[in-house]
Amino acid sequence: MSRHGLILGVLALGSAAPLAAQGVLIAPHAVYIDHARRSGTVTLYNPNPDPAEITISTAFGYPVTDSLGHFALRAVDRPDSTLPSAAAWVQAFPRRLTIAPLERQTVRLLATPPAGLPDGEYWARLIVSARGGKLPLGGAADTAAVRVQLNLVVNTNIGLAYRKGPVATGVALSQLRARRVGDSVEVWSRLERRETAAYVGTVRAALVDSTGKVRSTLNAPIAVYFVMAPRYALSVARLAPGPYWVRYELVTEREDLDPAVVLQAAAVRDSVQVRLP
Amino acid sequence: MRASLTILSLAFGAALPLAAQQTSVVGVRPLAFGGLFPGIPRAVLRTDPANSAQFDLKGHPNGSASLTFLLPAVMTGPAGATLPLVFGGNDGGFSASQSIASQVGFDPRTPYLATFASNRASVFLGGTANPSVSQRAGTYTGTVTLTVVFF
């Protein structure tokens, strides 16, 4: 092929049909299954104008924090008996499906726990993988053309909990500290789960000046499965120099979850002083 | 699309959990390299409104999500021919306001922790295609995978 032909051919890349959007809406974004029913559901909705090919799988993992206080998922491929994994015995039906444009589909999650499973809370991650339908490429008769097609695959990873028998939760708050970094006050703490279930709640932080006036606030959802040391930032831009207090509390309130699945526990609080230069 | 999402949420309000209890990751636009010339790299900036890839996220305010891209080094074409792709350390962008003009750049080759300011955000992706001077004619395909972990 001549260089001219090659250029024309490669230019044809620009005429390749754009791919349709991929991905689905998932509700709820955290799944809770109790031992009495041993099943749950998630609803998937395809907002796109093309069919979505969906694959659903489970895995084991739980949120942790890294050395910077950032959240991360610790995935464990082969959880041993010390880890409360439900990944091996919760299955989605169907596991593969195609959702038509603007349609929704309910996926049932069935649990088949091993006999003699002790009371407690068991965890898994539900992974919903969405792939859009492949579109035909234009200009098929032009054998000199060079075309590209970059497919998009979207994986959404959400939490799943299976509860057997009475479960309770709580959290211990320690090592609260704060320091100014740039136009923020960074707040660190150590959070350790108590009782038998993950602590799911909200972190509330407030920066209070010497007159008691709240100058900056933060509310963030949190789930403590074992131990975490999260870092949060409170904005202190344009605040006057001087001493301030950081008030910090964890409460079992979550507006993004069904209240029926949020285990209640007493709020925990602490405060620490920080000086703005 | 946002309008249709809202309409559908309302239409199925009785069947779907509250909007605050939903989450989604939707690929809005694929990464498109447009016209290429042999031997001449074609870079698409993450701020390119027509050609950068865009993913819209729905989470909950102040919540966090981990974004991990699986990026192809090459696209595969006829008879095993390849067309190289390069993703640089600033080719990923996160916008808590869903504005392409207001992004925080990140390295899409490593996981990125995003924090929602409201319940919606967008992720953008740019990259560079490097066709060789003797790029073989045909169809080249590759897959970009985005995994979003909601905490």
XYZ file of C-alpha atoms in Angstrom:
428
model
C 0.000 0.000 0.000
C 1.316 3.451 -0.902
C 2.061 5.996 1.801
C -0.787 8.086 0.398
C -3.157 5.197 0.709
C -1.895 4.494 4.170
C -2.542 8.066 5.243
C -6.040 7.934 3.828
C -6.591 4.663 5.536
C -5.385 5.833 8.889
C -7.430 9.013 8.520
C -10.438 6.762 8.303
C -9.888 6.117 12.002
C -11.755 9.317 12.574
C -14.850 7.942 10.948
C -15.113 4.952 13.226
C -18.457 5.018 14.952
C -18.211 6.102 18.577
C -19.061 3.452 21.086
C -22.169 3.718 23.129
C -22.079 4.431 26.818
C -21.572 1.592 29.275
C -22.503 1.023 32.860
C -25.593 0.572 34.931
C -27.268 2.111 37.920
C -27.185 -0.162 40.954
C -29.480 -0.021 43.936
C -28.955 -0.399 46.768
C -25.233 0.327 46.934
C -24.716 -1.993 49.876
C -26.506 -5.310 50.230
C -27.582 -6.871 53.509
C -28.844 -10.441 53.731
C -30.150 -12.025 56.900
C -29.940 -15.672 57.774
C -33.709 -16.069 58.075
C -34.329 -15.164 54.440
C -30.947 -16.100 52.974
C -31.595 -13.978 49.939
C -31.454 -10.412 48.779
C -31.829 -8.440 45.616
C -30.157 -5.689 43.695
C -31.805 -3.720 40.957
C -29.843 -2.816 37.866
C -30.975 -0.166 35.452
C -29.455 0.475 32.050
C -29.721 4.203 31.324
C -28.031 3.888 27.965
C -29.507 3.642 24.483
C -27.759 0.312 23.852
C -27.940 -3.070 25.543
C -25.599 -3.648 28.470
C -23.949 -7.017 28.959
C -23.691 -7.642 32.669
C -21.615 -10.137 34.617
C -21.993 -10.430 38.379
C -19.463 -12.026 40.681
C -18.449 -12.032 44.317
C -15.097 -11.656 45.994
C -13.791 -11.080 49.482
C -12.379 -7.805 50.666
C -12.941 -5.017 53.111
C -12.044 -1.336 53.410
C -8.823 -0.340 55.101
C -6.739 2.821 55.211
C -3.229 3.220 53.915
C -0.357 5.139 55.490
C -1.740 8.391 54.093
C -5.128 7.847 55.666
C -6.726 7.080 52.316
C -9.387 4.427 51.962
C -8.516 1.341 49.987
C -9.966 -2.102 49.475
C -7.977 -4.991 50.884
C -8.856 -7.861 48.593
C -8.145 -11.376 49.799
C -8.231 -13.990 47.078
C -8.271 -16.962 49.404
C -9.643 -15.882 52.768
C -8.798 -18.317 55.543
C -11.065 -19.381 58.364
C -10.149 -16.345 60.436
C -11.781 -14.016 57.961
C -15.590 -13.809 57.862
C -16.018 -14.338 54.159
C -19.360 -14.952 52.504
C -17.921 -14.727 49.011
C -17.855 -18.468 48.433
C -21.486 -19.094 49.295
C -23.386 -16.095 47.988
C -24.345 -16.332 44.353
C -26.179 -14.068 41.982
C -28.994 -15.292 39.770
C -28.584 -14.700 36.962
C -24.840 -14.195 36.874
C -24.871 -13.097 33.261
C -27.566 -11.042 31.692
C -28.234 -8.463 29.050
C -30.285 -5.457 29.986
C -32.116 -3.740 27.189
C -31.871 0.045 26.839
C -33.757 1.943 29.499
C -34.788 -1.292 31.162
C -34.195 -2.599 34.643
C -33.556 -6.062 35.943
C -33.703 -7.503 39.427
C -30.867 -9.822 40.349
C -31.452 -12.212 43.206
C -28.656 -13.042 45.599
C -28.939 -16.445 47.214
C -26.868 -17.512 50.198
C -26.069 -21.137 50.927
C -23.971 -20.890 54.092
C -22.194 -23.953 55.411
C -23.964 -25.970 58.068
C -23.134 -24.900 61.574
C -22.145 -21.399 60.584
C -21.576 -19.493 63.851
C -23.599 -16.388 64.568
C -22.041 -13.233 63.248
C -21.632 -11.015 60.236
C -19.980 -12.273 57.072
C -18.766 -10.092 54.244
C -18.268 -10.145 50.512
C -17.960 -7.700 47.673
C -20.408 -7.745 44.818
C -18.839 -6.883 41.492
C -21.116 -5.786 38.678
C -19.270 -5.698 35.374
C -20.931 -3.881 32.493
C -19.880 -4.037 28.897
C -21.656 -2.216 26.142
C -22.751 -3.869 22.955
C -20.183 -3.705 20.212
C -21.135 -1.436 17.368
C -20.332 -2.337 13.792
C -17.517 -0.333 12.271
C -18.286 1.748 9.247
C -16.652 1.450 5.846
C -16.227 -2.286 5.949
C -15.785 -2.466 2.201
C -12.677 -0.328 2.350
C -10.000 -2.920 2.964
C -7.269 -0.275 3.047
C -8.720 1.472 6.052
C -7.302 1.275 9.537
C -9.841 1.556 12.289
C -9.712 1.476 16.036
C -12.280 0.528 18.584
C -11.652 1.086 22.270
C -14.228 -0.763 24.286
C -15.155 0.350 27.760
C -15.794 -2.037 30.615
C -17.073 -0.679 33.892
C -16.807 -2.664 37.119
C -18.738 -1.467 40.134
C -17.675 -2.986 43.447
C -20.069 -2.682 46.395
C -20.290 -4.218 49.834
C -22.393 -7.190 50.895
C -23.037 -8.383 54.432
C -24.711 -11.576 55.648
C -25.984 -11.595 59.207
C -26.738 -14.683 61.264
C -28.154 -14.471 64.724
C -27.782 -11.479 66.995
C -25.103 -9.062 65.879
C -23.918 -5.828 67.387
C -21.424 -3.168 66.540
C -19.430 -0.389 68.087
C -16.249 1.540 67.538
C -13.374 2.700 69.706
C -11.917 6.100 68.911
C -8.352 6.936 69.914
C -5.264 8.881 68.892
C -7.212 11.890 67.680
C -4.816 14.514 66.378
C -4.950 17.543 64.121
C -2.482 19.768 62.330
C -2.653 22.528 59.806
C -1.596 21.687 56.254
C -2.012 24.486 53.729
C -5.537 25.846 53.901
C -6.836 22.828 55.782
C -6.632 21.172 59.138
C -5.901 17.500 58.754
C -7.586 15.308 61.310
C -6.353 11.799 62.023
C -7.775 9.177 64.319
C -7.578 5.493 65.040
C -10.831 3.595 64.780
C -11.210 0.028 65.953
C -14.373 -1.946 65.497
C -16.015 -3.505 68.541
C -18.554 -6.329 68.765
C -19.418 -8.713 65.944
C -20.432 -6.583 62.973
C -18.810 -3.873 60.907
C -19.363 -0.378 62.204
C -21.304 1.543 59.565
C -21.941 5.172 60.324
C -20.880 8.739 59.788
C -17.878 10.755 60.874
C -18.692 14.300 61.899
C -15.956 16.824 62.479
C -16.239 20.474 63.342
C -13.696 23.226 63.849
C -14.754 25.519 66.659
C -13.187 28.846 67.506
C -12.500 30.284 70.954
C -15.990 31.780 71.148
C -17.611 28.438 70.484
C -18.634 29.286 66.944
C -18.399 26.477 64.405
C -16.151 27.613 61.550
C -15.840 24.499 59.429
C -17.588 21.134 59.304
C -17.323 17.771 57.640
C -19.645 14.765 57.418
C -18.400 11.590 55.807
C -19.727 8.055 55.648
C -17.504 5.393 57.129
C -17.418 1.630 57.552
C -14.936 0.153 60.006
C -14.458 -3.547 59.469
C -11.363 -4.031 61.612
C -9.050 -1.071 62.244
C -8.732 2.172 60.334
C -6.736 5.370 60.596
C -8.548 7.743 58.254
C -7.490 11.263 57.485
C -9.956 14.050 56.891
C -9.444 17.688 55.993
C -11.362 20.626 57.371
C -11.112 23.828 55.394
C -9.583 26.711 57.345
C -9.184 29.177 54.499
C -9.522 32.785 55.654
C -9.813 31.847 59.312
C -8.096 34.113 61.806
C -5.012 32.892 63.642
C -5.537 31.513 67.104
C -6.590 28.419 68.996
C -9.392 26.212 67.743
C -10.930 22.932 68.822
C -11.623 20.040 66.531
C -14.728 18.197 67.679
C -14.915 14.714 66.275
C -17.618 12.100 66.603
C -18.875 8.896 65.033
C -22.564 8.128 64.931
C -24.529 5.231 63.464
C -26.526 7.346 61.053
C -26.481 6.886 57.295
C -28.940 8.622 55.016
C -27.740 6.579 52.070
C -28.709 3.240 53.634
C -31.997 1.721 54.688
C -32.237 2.504 58.416
C -33.351 -1.069 59.032
C -29.891 -2.390 58.176
C -27.832 0.159 60.098
C -26.896 -1.314 63.462
C -27.177 1.175 66.270
C -24.410 1.958 68.733
C -23.648 4.750 71.119
C -21.913 7.752 69.589
C -18.221 8.151 70.352
C -16.632 11.575 70.656
C -13.343 13.292 71.285
C -11.797 16.667 70.684
C -8.355 18.102 70.180
C -6.945 21.596 70.075
C -5.157 23.036 67.101
C -3.589 26.461 66.668
C -3.724 28.344 63.395
C -0.702 30.575 62.831
C -28.757 11.213 29.967
C -28.846 12.805 33.387
C -32.374 13.930 32.674
C -33.452 10.455 31.666
C -31.838 9.012 34.786
C -33.791 11.387 36.926
C -37.004 10.647 35.071
C -36.470 6.941 35.429
C -35.675 7.278 39.104
C -38.945 9.083 39.532
C -40.854 6.685 37.327
C -39.614 3.680 39.218
C -39.596 5.376 42.558
C -41.865 2.755 43.970
C -39.612 -0.074 42.888
C -36.132 1.348 43.256
C -34.631 2.371 46.579
C -34.290 6.058 47.275
C -31.939 7.968 45.038
C -29.517 8.331 47.930
C -29.302 4.540 48.102
C -28.272 4.138 44.474
C -24.883 4.119 42.924
C -23.726 4.049 39.363
C -20.759 4.241 37.081
C -21.645 5.018 33.508
C -19.283 5.387 30.600
C -20.519 8.460 28.790
C -17.968 8.743 26.022
C -15.122 6.518 24.836
C -11.591 7.687 24.230
C -11.491 8.653 20.552
C -8.275 9.326 18.680
C -9.821 10.668 15.503
C -7.643 11.096 12.419
C -4.190 9.558 12.694
C -1.169 9.965 10.465
C 1.434 7.217 10.135
C 4.348 7.767 12.429
C 2.731 10.756 14.089
C 1.473 10.326 17.647
C -2.024 11.526 18.389
C -2.531 12.784 21.923
C -5.959 13.336 23.408
C -6.025 15.539 26.468
C -8.319 14.644 29.347
C -9.742 18.145 28.956
C -10.748 17.493 25.343
C -14.558 17.705 25.472
C -15.088 15.679 22.326
C -12.425 12.993 22.393
C -11.486 12.283 26.008
C -13.223 9.393 27.709
C -15.775 10.351 30.313
C -17.344 8.291 33.074
C -20.086 9.659 35.297
C -20.242 8.452 38.880
C -23.063 8.568 41.369
C -22.210 8.102 45.016
C -22.978 9.897 48.221
C -21.696 13.272 49.455
C -18.292 13.117 51.147
C -18.134 9.431 50.358
C -15.041 7.915 48.837
C -14.506 5.629 45.902
C -11.368 4.021 44.570
C -10.856 4.351 40.820
C -8.628 1.819 39.094
C -8.059 1.748 35.367
C -6.862 -1.274 33.476
C -5.293 0.244 30.389
C -4.115 -1.514 27.249
C -0.548 -0.923 26.130
C -1.529 -1.712 22.574
C -4.559 -2.241 20.459
C -4.540 -5.467 18.537
C -5.182 -5.538 14.827
C -5.047 -7.862 11.834
C -2.581 -10.742 11.867
C -1.394 -9.764 15.318
C -0.410 -6.248 14.326
C -0.443 -3.775 17.172
C -0.982 -0.067 17.563
C 0.688 1.247 20.730
C -1.126 3.350 23.299
C 0.535 5.417 26.007
C -1.112 6.754 29.134
C 0.854 9.335 31.073
C 0.910 10.361 34.696
C -1.520 13.217 34.128
C -3.942 11.554 31.741
C -6.596 10.864 34.368
C -8.886 13.585 35.672
C -11.455 13.689 38.442
C -14.102 16.358 38.703
C -16.246 16.498 41.804
C -18.477 18.996 39.989
C -18.702 16.984 36.756
C -17.083 19.879 34.922
C -14.470 18.993 32.352
C -12.944 22.414 32.978
C -12.453 21.705 36.673
C -10.478 18.520 37.047
C -7.859 17.236 39.428
C -5.305 15.329 37.404
C -4.108 11.912 38.436
C -2.071 9.039 37.125
C -4.546 6.565 35.615
C -1.951 3.807 35.872
C -2.329 3.689 39.636
C -5.437 3.628 41.854
C -6.922 7.009 42.715
C -9.090 7.778 45.706
C -11.925 10.098 44.778
C -14.087 11.971 47.250
C -17.572 13.070 46.306
C -18.462 16.669 47.061
C -22.076 16.019 46.111
C -23.590 12.778 44.914
C -22.241 13.085 41.387
C -18.777 13.279 39.876
C -17.006 12.545 36.618
C -13.790 10.871 35.601
C -11.951 11.784 32.421
C -9.235 9.943 30.550
C -6.823 11.055 27.877
C -4.023 9.176 26.165
C -1.748 8.943 23.176
C -1.907 6.633 20.172
C 1.381 5.973 18.435
C 0.809 4.579 14.933
C 3.945 3.435 13.219
C 4.996 4.653 9.800
C 3.991 1.294 8.389
C 0.871 0.667 10.373
C -0.979 -2.305 8.897
C -4.473 -1.613 7.602
C -7.391 -3.165 9.422
C -9.359 -2.951 12.619
C -7.590 -2.476 15.942
C -9.362 -3.120 19.188
C -8.583 -2.672 22.833
C -10.424 -2.460 26.107
C -10.272 0.174 28.810
C -11.607 -1.111 32.113
C -12.567 1.139 34.999
C -13.177 -0.461 38.378
C -14.875 1.679 40.991
C -14.929 0.473 44.576
C -17.497 2.183 46.755
C -16.643 2.251 50.439
